[in-house]
Amino acid sequence: MEEKKPSNFIRQIIDADLASGKVDRVRTRFPPEPNGYLHIGHAKSITLNFGIAIDYNGSCNLRFDDTNPAKEDETFIEAIKQDVHWLGYEWDGLYFASDYFERLYGYAVELIEKGLAYVCELNAEQMREYRGTLTEPGKNSPYRDRSVADNLDLFRRMRDGEFADGSRVLRAKIDMASGNMNMRDPVLYRIRSGLVHHQTGDSWCLYPMYDFTHPISDAIEGITHSLCTLEFADHKPLYDWVLDNISIDCHPEQIEFSRLNLEYTVMSKRKLTELVDEGLVSGWDDPRMPTIAGLRRRGFTAASIREFCNRIGVTRQDNSIEMGVLESAIREDLDAAAPRRMAVLDPLKVTLTNYPEGQQETLTAPNHPKDEAMGSRSLPFSRTLYIDRSDFLEVAPNKKFKRLVSGGEVRLRNSYVIRCDEVVKDAQGEIRELICSYDPDTLGKNPEGRKVKGVIHWVSAEFGVPVEIRLYDRLLKTAQAGDNWKEDLNPDSLVVIDHAFVEPSLADCEPGQQFQFEREGYFCRDSGDADRLVFNRVVTLRDSWAKIEQGG
Ligand code: ATP
Ligand code: MG
């Protein structure tokens, strides 16, 4: 896929900062918390941050924002690194906010010494009470005017593990009457004892809050533009306050953009964690999940995800993107790049009475109708075949039906024209087999004296390979996930077909390889079980979402 340089309001700010000399080299970062797998929303932030670094010849760090050890885990760190790489990006520096714990502690001491932070002993409930509301100012904590010496002593003892969780916090001394709730003496540090942090082990029982950690980590790394989602807009005054009041030279500019929301799915790590933990999906990489790992296993390419992120753009408008936008990105990519194959999902046996028993021949079929460079593959042809049940009807329902009917002819894709001579039914009247004949004079040419319009796909019954096919559909029944989103889970989000046949050239394809199964859709060999041939449907051939929207 061809990738064009995007243009958006953030890039315009960067252009201006470079032109004015405010910034000489752009430095960005992507700062995930390692408490879950990355999802397509994170991909928006990744393509934005890494894309800017690439296009402006700057740099982008991967920084794990690891200040909450209770929910974090080493396996998430590894999965996140793998996903960023797979998306096609290389970080300049790999950092952890926990690398800065000692320096952060030092900056907290500096704030205390300047009379700008204090140790508070209000409990959580009192703290809420004192905080006020959006319409009423808060009240000063009774601990607000402790001496610097007392604060320093208490803060050191908090670090030394002398106090219980929740008994004391360090707060910034800003303004309890501020119209911005985040500025009403926000908590900077809290005690979390007895936890083993994946990076720092048990060396700390005192952990810095996000609002204190983030600006300082950005500044330590010399980040020029700190890009985050809109919910942090109200935190920007605090971001700036922290950097204005400590001795650090760098002051990155925080710029907010709107989060990606996708219809018919959930996007927050909390909800995705619930799906995994409650066994509602098979794991973080379940192909129905909007995670990078799930999309990869489903058969999405990294290029299609990057292209999707470019198409949706970067703005400050909150909105929800239609699934069709993501699907058309992968459809276009695979239309150009995926080899064509034939697979019969719902097999109906066809016997060619005039094709001698025991005979076989090898036909050749192009891998791509529009790209000769992709070569061709062999296709064995024999006396018994499978076609899809939906490609046969005893009587054509209308003139548009171009498939096989009793007494009618149809072309087998890449092969001969056949005619249906007889329909074999069982006692229940169910069609069991079609007795047909083939016209040996129709390979690669039109039959004499008549027109055969329909073309259907097929697989040799003798040489076809049995496979499992998994058809995926939207995760939720409703476009917008409400509070009771788990009741909206689509029971048909996965349909397993365990009696499909594919042409033999697919027997030794690699896990992760994508194909177009002609007339059926794009499929990817599943990577979950290396011993079995399982194919995941990546996406249908045409946009099926338009129909859903109309309730069809
Ligand atoms: P979640 O709400 O899913 O847990 P988060 O914001 O807590 O997401 P982080 O790991 O803290 O997850 O996010 C890392 C970066 O990715 C942040 O800069 C965040 O703003 C960005 N990000 C997260 N979700 C989205 C989204 N849906 N769209 C765009 N950017 C996102
Ligand atoms: Mg977060």
XYZ file of C-alpha atoms and ligand atoms in Angstrom:
584
model
C 0.000 0.000 0.000
C 1.199 3.453 -0.797
C 1.473 5.618 2.298
C 1.134 9.389 1.972
C 2.310 11.906 4.550
C -0.716 12.975 6.572
C -1.509 16.547 7.466
C -3.239 17.523 10.705
C -3.388 20.289 13.288
C -0.589 18.746 15.356
C 1.759 18.660 12.383
C 0.850 22.282 11.699
C 1.862 23.221 15.260
C 5.141 21.338 14.779
C 5.758 23.088 11.449
C 5.282 26.437 13.170
C 7.535 25.488 16.107
C 10.287 24.432 13.728
C 9.885 27.554 11.599
C 10.046 29.889 14.594
C 13.052 28.065 16.023
C 11.203 27.190 19.236
C 12.148 23.592 18.538
C 15.124 22.377 16.547
C 14.421 18.662 16.508
C 11.089 16.977 17.178
C 10.985 14.380 19.955
C 7.829 12.430 20.732
C 7.017 9.380 22.833
C 4.393 6.686 23.051
C 3.644 6.051 26.762
C 1.510 2.919 27.343
C 0.762 1.561 30.771
C 1.698 -2.148 30.749
C -1.659 -3.274 32.130
C -3.087 -4.868 28.998
C -2.521 -5.405 25.290
C -2.504 -2.559 22.803
C -5.677 -1.932 20.826
C -6.454 -0.135 17.585
C -6.911 3.105 19.570
C -3.295 2.848 20.668
C -2.371 2.296 17.009
C -3.731 5.792 16.330
C -1.389 7.228 18.956
C 1.529 5.066 17.743
C 1.201 6.062 14.088
C 0.853 9.690 15.160
C 3.912 9.748 17.438
C 6.214 7.481 15.431
C 4.950 8.855 12.124
C 5.877 12.392 13.176
C 9.333 11.266 14.308
C 9.944 9.590 10.934
C 8.594 12.388 8.744
C 10.383 15.166 10.667
C 13.613 13.246 11.092
C 13.118 13.405 14.832
C 12.882 10.667 17.431
C 10.217 8.748 19.313
C 10.650 6.857 22.571
C 8.670 3.935 23.852
C 8.074 4.663 27.518
C 6.237 2.342 29.842
C 4.159 4.376 32.202
C 4.555 1.957 35.095
C 3.476 3.678 38.280
C 0.706 1.272 39.264
C 2.372 -2.099 39.924
C -0.860 -3.703 41.145
C -2.221 -3.956 37.598
C 0.947 -4.237 35.550
C 2.835 -7.218 34.293
C 5.970 -8.191 32.401
C 3.936 -10.166 29.818
C 2.162 -6.945 28.815
C 5.526 -5.221 28.354
C 6.691 -7.915 25.944
C 3.365 -7.939 24.061
C 3.440 -4.141 23.671
C 7.000 -4.176 22.329
C 6.072 -6.905 19.855
C 3.003 -4.991 18.665
C 4.856 -1.701 18.149
C 7.506 -3.534 16.128
C 4.924 -5.406 14.131
C 3.196 -2.130 13.282
C 6.480 -1.215 11.647
C 8.071 1.147 14.145
C 11.437 1.254 15.882
C 11.771 3.295 19.065
C 14.784 5.482 19.696
C 14.891 5.008 23.467
C 13.135 2.362 25.545
C 12.327 3.738 28.985
C 10.256 3.071 32.042
C 8.774 5.804 34.204
C 10.135 3.681 37.053
C 13.663 4.464 35.759
C 12.965 7.955 37.110
C 11.601 7.069 40.569
C 14.668 8.376 42.378
C 14.714 11.630 40.400
C 10.977 12.047 40.810
C 11.405 11.670 44.554
C 14.069 14.386 44.413
C 11.713 16.758 42.581
C 9.018 16.075 45.180
C 11.492 17.033 47.901
C 12.232 20.214 45.946
C 8.513 21.093 45.919
C 8.307 20.472 49.676
C 11.342 22.681 50.268
C 9.708 25.444 48.236
C 6.569 25.142 50.354
C 4.647 23.787 47.349
C 3.830 20.293 48.604
C 2.704 18.830 51.932
C 1.954 15.521 53.589
C -1.790 15.184 54.167
C -3.481 12.771 56.557
C -7.086 13.158 55.474
C -8.598 9.817 54.583
C -10.155 9.216 51.173
C -13.635 10.178 52.280
C -12.531 13.387 54.017
C -10.427 14.223 51.007
C -13.517 14.042 48.792
C -15.453 16.221 51.222
C -12.726 18.861 51.354
C -12.380 18.857 47.602
C -15.657 20.649 46.944
C -17.626 20.279 43.734
C -17.690 21.843 40.305
C -19.925 24.591 41.664
C -18.450 24.960 45.175
C -14.861 25.680 46.102
C -12.993 23.187 48.276
C -11.599 23.740 51.771
C -7.970 23.743 52.774
C -6.743 20.569 54.431
C -5.893 21.037 58.127
C -2.432 19.610 57.256
C -1.766 22.207 54.574
C 0.387 24.474 56.705
C 2.816 21.993 58.187
C 6.384 23.229 58.359
C 8.811 22.322 55.602
C 10.875 20.383 58.152
C 7.881 18.300 59.243
C 6.893 17.630 55.655
C 10.403 16.517 54.720
C 10.561 14.236 57.729
C 7.137 12.697 57.095
C 7.772 12.243 53.365
C 11.049 10.432 54.079
C 9.275 8.183 56.574
C 6.545 7.466 54.008
C 9.300 6.232 51.715
C 10.840 4.210 54.528
C 7.638 2.249 54.980
C 6.660 3.599 58.408
C 3.032 4.286 57.475
C 0.103 2.226 56.301
C -1.420 2.455 52.825
C -3.901 5.309 52.598
C -2.812 6.930 55.869
C -0.830 9.702 54.214
C -0.330 11.194 50.776
C 1.864 13.947 49.400
C -0.169 16.748 47.844
C 0.731 19.753 45.760
C -0.199 23.063 47.403
C -2.001 24.916 44.615
C -5.524 26.281 45.010
C -8.505 24.616 46.697
C -10.816 27.146 45.050
C -9.579 26.576 41.508
C -12.270 26.143 38.881
C -10.192 23.198 37.641
C -10.640 20.310 40.076
C -7.240 18.918 39.093
C -5.633 22.002 40.623
C -7.239 21.571 44.058
C -4.131 20.295 45.805
C -3.800 17.112 43.722
C -2.176 14.015 45.174
C 1.409 13.527 43.968
C 2.408 10.401 45.893
C 0.633 7.544 47.622
C 1.736 4.566 49.669
C 1.306 1.111 48.091
C 3.126 -1.352 50.307
C 3.743 -5.066 49.908
C 3.764 -4.984 46.097
C 6.528 -6.309 43.895
C 7.055 -3.972 40.959
C 8.081 -5.673 37.715
C 11.042 -3.294 37.320
C 11.948 -2.036 40.774
C 11.020 -5.081 42.852
C 10.302 -4.169 46.470
C 12.546 -1.098 46.639
C 9.610 1.287 46.784
C 6.384 1.428 48.775
C 5.793 5.029 47.714
C 4.502 5.544 44.169
C 4.176 8.791 42.191
C 0.860 9.640 40.520
C 0.490 9.917 36.747
C 0.047 13.712 36.815
C 3.368 14.142 38.583
C 5.264 11.427 36.739
C 4.235 12.194 33.207
C 5.436 15.790 32.742
C 8.726 15.051 34.476
C 9.359 11.890 32.441
C 8.643 13.873 29.264
C 11.013 16.631 30.347
C 13.810 14.236 31.357
C 13.654 12.682 27.889
C 13.635 16.073 26.184
C 10.262 15.458 24.564
C 9.180 18.482 22.525
C 5.539 17.613 21.856
C 3.683 15.463 24.367
C 0.670 14.137 22.492
C -2.200 12.705 24.486
C -5.925 12.156 24.283
C -8.527 14.811 25.049
C -9.398 13.617 28.546
C -6.036 15.048 29.619
C -6.889 18.573 28.499
C -8.056 19.392 32.062
C -4.750 18.081 33.375
C -2.645 20.385 31.241
C -2.539 23.220 33.838
C -1.151 20.693 36.324
C 1.342 19.344 33.756
C 2.595 22.904 33.304
C 2.494 23.708 37.039
C 4.745 20.752 37.874
C 7.341 21.724 35.271
C 7.170 25.434 36.162
C 7.933 24.707 39.807
C 10.865 22.297 39.668
C 14.407 22.878 38.436
C 14.263 21.279 35.039
C 15.122 23.023 31.789
C 12.825 21.298 29.374
C 9.133 22.159 29.103
C 7.359 19.980 26.524
C 4.109 21.181 25.007
C 1.136 18.965 25.744
C -1.262 18.731 22.797
C -4.492 16.769 23.006
C -6.380 14.948 20.233
C -9.564 12.889 20.251
C -9.544 9.195 21.064
C -10.432 6.650 18.451
C -13.768 4.962 19.055
C -14.930 2.186 16.745
C -18.529 1.136 16.336
C -19.686 -2.345 17.379
C -16.737 -2.966 19.676
C -15.253 -1.863 22.988
C -11.961 -0.084 23.226
C -10.853 0.460 26.793
C -8.327 -1.877 28.353
C -10.620 -2.297 31.334
C -13.420 -3.705 29.177
C -11.062 -5.779 27.057
C -9.585 -7.219 30.269
C -13.087 -8.215 31.369
C -13.690 -10.035 28.078
C -10.464 -11.986 28.529
C -10.750 -12.652 32.266
C -14.363 -13.789 32.047
C -13.631 -16.118 29.138
C -15.995 -14.254 26.799
C -13.277 -14.419 24.138
C -10.432 -16.909 23.767
C -7.721 -14.435 24.809
C -6.158 -11.058 24.062
C -5.462 -12.264 20.530
C -8.957 -13.581 19.838
C -9.577 -12.453 16.232
C -12.754 -10.650 17.343
C -10.818 -8.367 19.674
C -9.873 -4.845 18.520
C -6.395 -5.479 19.936
C -3.365 -5.333 17.655
C -2.718 -9.000 18.510
C -6.321 -9.922 17.646
C -6.290 -7.998 14.367
C -2.961 -9.587 13.419
C -4.294 -13.079 14.095
C -7.464 -12.247 12.200
C -5.279 -11.453 9.181
C -4.984 -7.659 9.144
C -1.681 -6.343 7.829
C 0.344 -3.662 9.597
C 0.110 -1.523 6.441
C -3.693 -1.643 6.523
C -3.774 -0.502 10.157
C -1.391 2.369 9.430
C -3.474 3.321 6.415
C -6.641 3.234 8.517
C -5.026 5.554 11.076
C -4.063 7.973 8.309
C -7.559 7.926 6.853
C -9.339 8.715 10.119
C -7.008 11.638 10.704
C -6.208 13.492 13.907
C -8.583 16.145 15.228
C -10.099 17.360 18.483
C -13.608 16.202 17.563
C -14.982 13.252 19.489
C -16.515 10.732 17.140
C -17.049 7.087 16.435
C -15.638 5.505 13.305
C -17.585 2.965 11.266
C -16.134 -0.522 11.116
C -16.369 -0.239 7.331
C -13.464 2.238 7.329
C -11.148 -0.287 8.959
C -12.430 -3.063 6.745
C -11.988 -1.206 3.505
C -8.340 -0.541 4.383
C -7.591 -4.259 4.726
C -9.821 -5.168 1.777
C -7.885 -2.850 -0.529
C -4.566 -4.154 0.730
C -5.510 -7.816 0.280
C -7.258 -7.237 -3.038
C -3.901 -6.153 -4.422
C -1.646 -8.533 -2.521
C -3.475 -11.754 -1.610
C -3.155 -14.780 -3.904
C -6.452 -16.239 -5.118
C -7.503 -19.716 -4.058
C -10.664 -21.795 -4.073
C -12.437 -23.064 -0.981
C -15.855 -24.678 -0.691
C -17.484 -23.822 2.628
C -20.674 -25.838 2.277
C -19.780 -28.799 0.030
C -22.178 -30.471 -2.385
C -20.747 -33.469 -4.247
C -20.628 -33.429 -8.038
C -19.818 -36.531 -10.105
C -18.828 -36.124 -13.761
C -20.122 -39.251 -15.451
C -18.166 -38.727 -18.669
C -14.849 -38.199 -16.870
C -13.169 -41.633 -16.693
C -12.807 -43.133 -13.230
C -9.225 -42.995 -11.948
C -8.263 -40.248 -14.387
C -6.886 -36.944 -13.184
C -5.238 -33.939 -14.729
C -3.427 -30.900 -13.505
C -4.819 -27.534 -14.505
C -3.024 -24.247 -14.010
C -4.623 -21.194 -12.452
C -3.213 -17.682 -12.044
C -2.570 -16.544 -8.479
C -3.962 -13.111 -9.233
C -6.204 -12.042 -12.124
C -4.604 -8.584 -12.378
C -1.005 -9.350 -11.448
C 0.833 -11.797 -13.654
C 3.993 -11.395 -11.611
C 2.318 -13.335 -8.832
C 2.583 -16.486 -10.927
C 0.269 -19.460 -10.958
C -0.483 -22.664 -9.134
C -1.518 -26.200 -10.114
C -5.062 -27.309 -9.656
C -5.875 -31.026 -9.814
C -9.091 -31.926 -11.625
C -10.884 -35.248 -11.233
C -14.176 -37.131 -11.599
C -15.684 -36.008 -8.280
C -15.721 -32.436 -7.071
C -17.323 -30.223 -4.479
C -19.216 -27.067 -5.266
C -20.958 -24.835 -2.742
C -24.580 -25.739 -1.969
C -25.618 -22.157 -2.569
C -24.375 -22.428 -6.158
C -27.076 -24.918 -7.134
C -30.860 -24.643 -7.330
C -33.107 -27.068 -9.168
C -34.941 -24.187 -10.812
C -33.552 -20.695 -11.301
C -35.565 -18.290 -9.119
C -35.013 -15.440 -11.588
C -32.925 -14.345 -14.555
C -30.178 -13.023 -12.285
C -29.344 -16.504 -11.027
C -26.216 -17.379 -13.022
C -25.203 -20.481 -11.121
C -26.021 -24.136 -11.764
C -29.593 -25.406 -12.236
C -31.030 -28.784 -13.273
C -30.314 -29.264 -16.948
C -28.260 -26.074 -17.051
C -24.587 -25.310 -17.623
C -22.022 -23.385 -15.622
C -18.278 -22.852 -15.861
C -16.060 -24.172 -13.125
C -13.551 -21.420 -12.376
C -10.186 -22.042 -14.087
C -11.637 -25.221 -15.587
C -14.359 -26.736 -17.795
C -18.036 -26.115 -18.390
C -20.289 -28.712 -16.741
C -23.954 -29.553 -17.152
C -26.244 -30.892 -14.409
C -27.992 -34.010 -15.733
C -29.562 -35.403 -12.590
C -30.150 -34.545 -8.936
C -29.743 -37.268 -6.306
C -31.839 -36.820 -3.157
C -32.123 -38.757 0.068
C -35.352 -40.058 1.656
C -35.971 -36.645 3.232
C -35.760 -34.955 -0.138
C -32.441 -33.328 0.736
C -30.057 -32.954 -2.233
C -27.108 -35.338 -1.774
C -25.264 -35.231 -5.050
C -25.359 -33.829 -8.563
C -24.783 -36.093 -11.516
C -23.153 -33.962 -14.181
C -21.136 -34.171 -17.372
C -18.298 -31.945 -18.529
C -17.515 -30.551 -21.948
C -13.840 -31.442 -22.639
C -13.700 -28.771 -25.338
C -14.182 -25.818 -22.954
C -10.871 -25.482 -21.126
C -9.821 -21.870 -21.591
C -12.339 -21.302 -24.392
C -16.030 -20.679 -24.895
C -18.274 -23.613 -25.740
C -19.430 -23.989 -29.358
C -22.751 -22.477 -30.312
C -24.015 -21.422 -26.866
C -23.297 -18.935 -24.092
C -22.475 -20.001 -20.530
C -22.552 -16.985 -18.248
C -22.082 -18.284 -14.711
C -18.731 -19.132 -13.148
C -18.563 -20.960 -9.809
C -15.701 -22.166 -7.650
C -14.991 -25.810 -6.822
C -12.509 -28.176 -5.213
C -11.561 -31.698 -6.345
C -13.109 -34.201 -3.925
C -10.170 -36.584 -4.408
C -7.476 -33.980 -3.783
C -9.192 -31.287 -1.709
C -8.040 -30.777 1.877
C -10.554 -30.682 4.755
C -10.170 -27.569 6.919
C -11.910 -25.593 9.629
C -13.085 -22.124 8.724
C -13.968 -19.448 11.246
C -16.301 -16.674 10.194
C -16.122 -13.592 12.379
C -18.682 -10.905 12.797
C -19.005 -7.802 14.957
C -18.379 -8.246 18.681
C -21.393 -6.196 19.793
C -24.929 -6.111 18.479
C -25.134 -2.347 18.955
C -22.933 0.322 17.434
C -22.284 2.179 20.691
C -21.289 0.225 23.770
C -23.539 1.311 26.626
C -23.206 0.603 30.348
C -24.632 -2.888 29.900
C -22.376 -3.620 26.967
C -21.812 -7.235 28.017
C -25.494 -7.949 27.418
C -24.997 -6.653 23.886
C -22.377 -9.229 22.910
C -23.208 -10.691 19.507
C -23.811 -14.452 19.966
C -22.926 -14.988 16.295
C -19.607 -13.164 16.408
C -17.922 -16.503 15.673
C -19.344 -19.206 13.393
C -17.202 -22.319 12.993
C -17.445 -24.362 9.795
C -15.735 -27.698 10.328
C -16.464 -29.464 7.035
C -15.022 -27.105 4.418
C -12.600 -28.129 1.653
C -9.798 -26.095 0.144
C -7.675 -26.726 -2.930
C -4.534 -28.766 -2.162
C -2.096 -25.908 -2.816
C -3.187 -24.522 0.564
C -2.038 -27.594 2.480
C 1.392 -26.195 3.236
C 0.705 -22.479 3.567
C 2.180 -20.670 6.557
C 0.275 -19.509 9.631
C -0.512 -15.832 9.084
C -0.640 -16.073 5.271
C -3.620 -14.351 3.641
C -5.605 -15.405 0.581
C -8.692 -14.454 -1.283
C -11.002 -17.443 -1.394
C -12.729 -16.601 -4.634
C -16.323 -15.438 -4.257
C -16.089 -15.970 -0.464
C -13.827 -13.355 1.062
C -10.331 -12.829 2.415
C -8.968 -15.463 4.744
C -5.855 -15.950 6.826
C -4.357 -19.167 8.099
C -4.759 -19.109 11.864
C -1.593 -19.032 13.930
C -3.142 -20.443 17.084
C -2.775 -24.137 16.351
C 0.171 -25.057 14.154
C -0.917 -28.679 13.615
C -4.292 -27.957 12.076
C -5.413 -26.083 9.006
C -7.729 -23.382 10.279
C -8.621 -20.268 8.306
C -9.971 -17.048 9.791
C -12.125 -14.823 7.654
C -10.417 -11.445 7.674
C -13.145 -9.587 5.845
C -15.866 -10.227 3.298
C -15.360 -9.299 -0.361
C -17.763 -6.389 -0.179
C -18.891 -4.087 2.586
C -21.455 -6.053 4.560
C -21.843 -3.261 7.114
C -23.952 -1.092 4.889
C -26.576 -3.847 4.964
C -26.432 -4.166 8.744
C -27.062 -0.455 9.143
C -30.266 -0.824 7.149
C -31.274 -3.725 9.365
C -30.842 -6.200 6.492
P -7.485 2.565 27.974
O -8.538 3.580 28.337
O -7.862 1.723 26.811
O -6.977 1.785 29.135
P -5.287 4.274 28.259
O -5.308 5.654 27.738
O -5.413 4.094 29.713
O -6.304 3.434 27.434
P -2.489 3.912 28.004
O -1.697 2.669 27.974
O -2.345 4.808 29.159
O -4.001 3.480 27.824
O -2.327 4.721 26.639
C -1.105 4.951 25.987
C -1.308 6.053 24.992
O -2.265 5.672 24.011
C -1.831 7.308 25.647
O -1.108 8.408 25.128
C -3.272 7.353 25.257
O -3.743 8.658 25.191
C -3.265 6.649 23.894
N -4.565 6.035 23.636
C -5.207 5.129 24.399
N -6.419 4.824 23.881
C -6.544 5.553 22.745
C -7.577 5.695 21.752
N -8.712 5.015 21.832
N -7.353 6.540 20.730
C -6.205 7.226 20.631
N -5.196 7.144 21.530
C -5.352 6.328 22.573
Mg -3.928 5.023 31.032
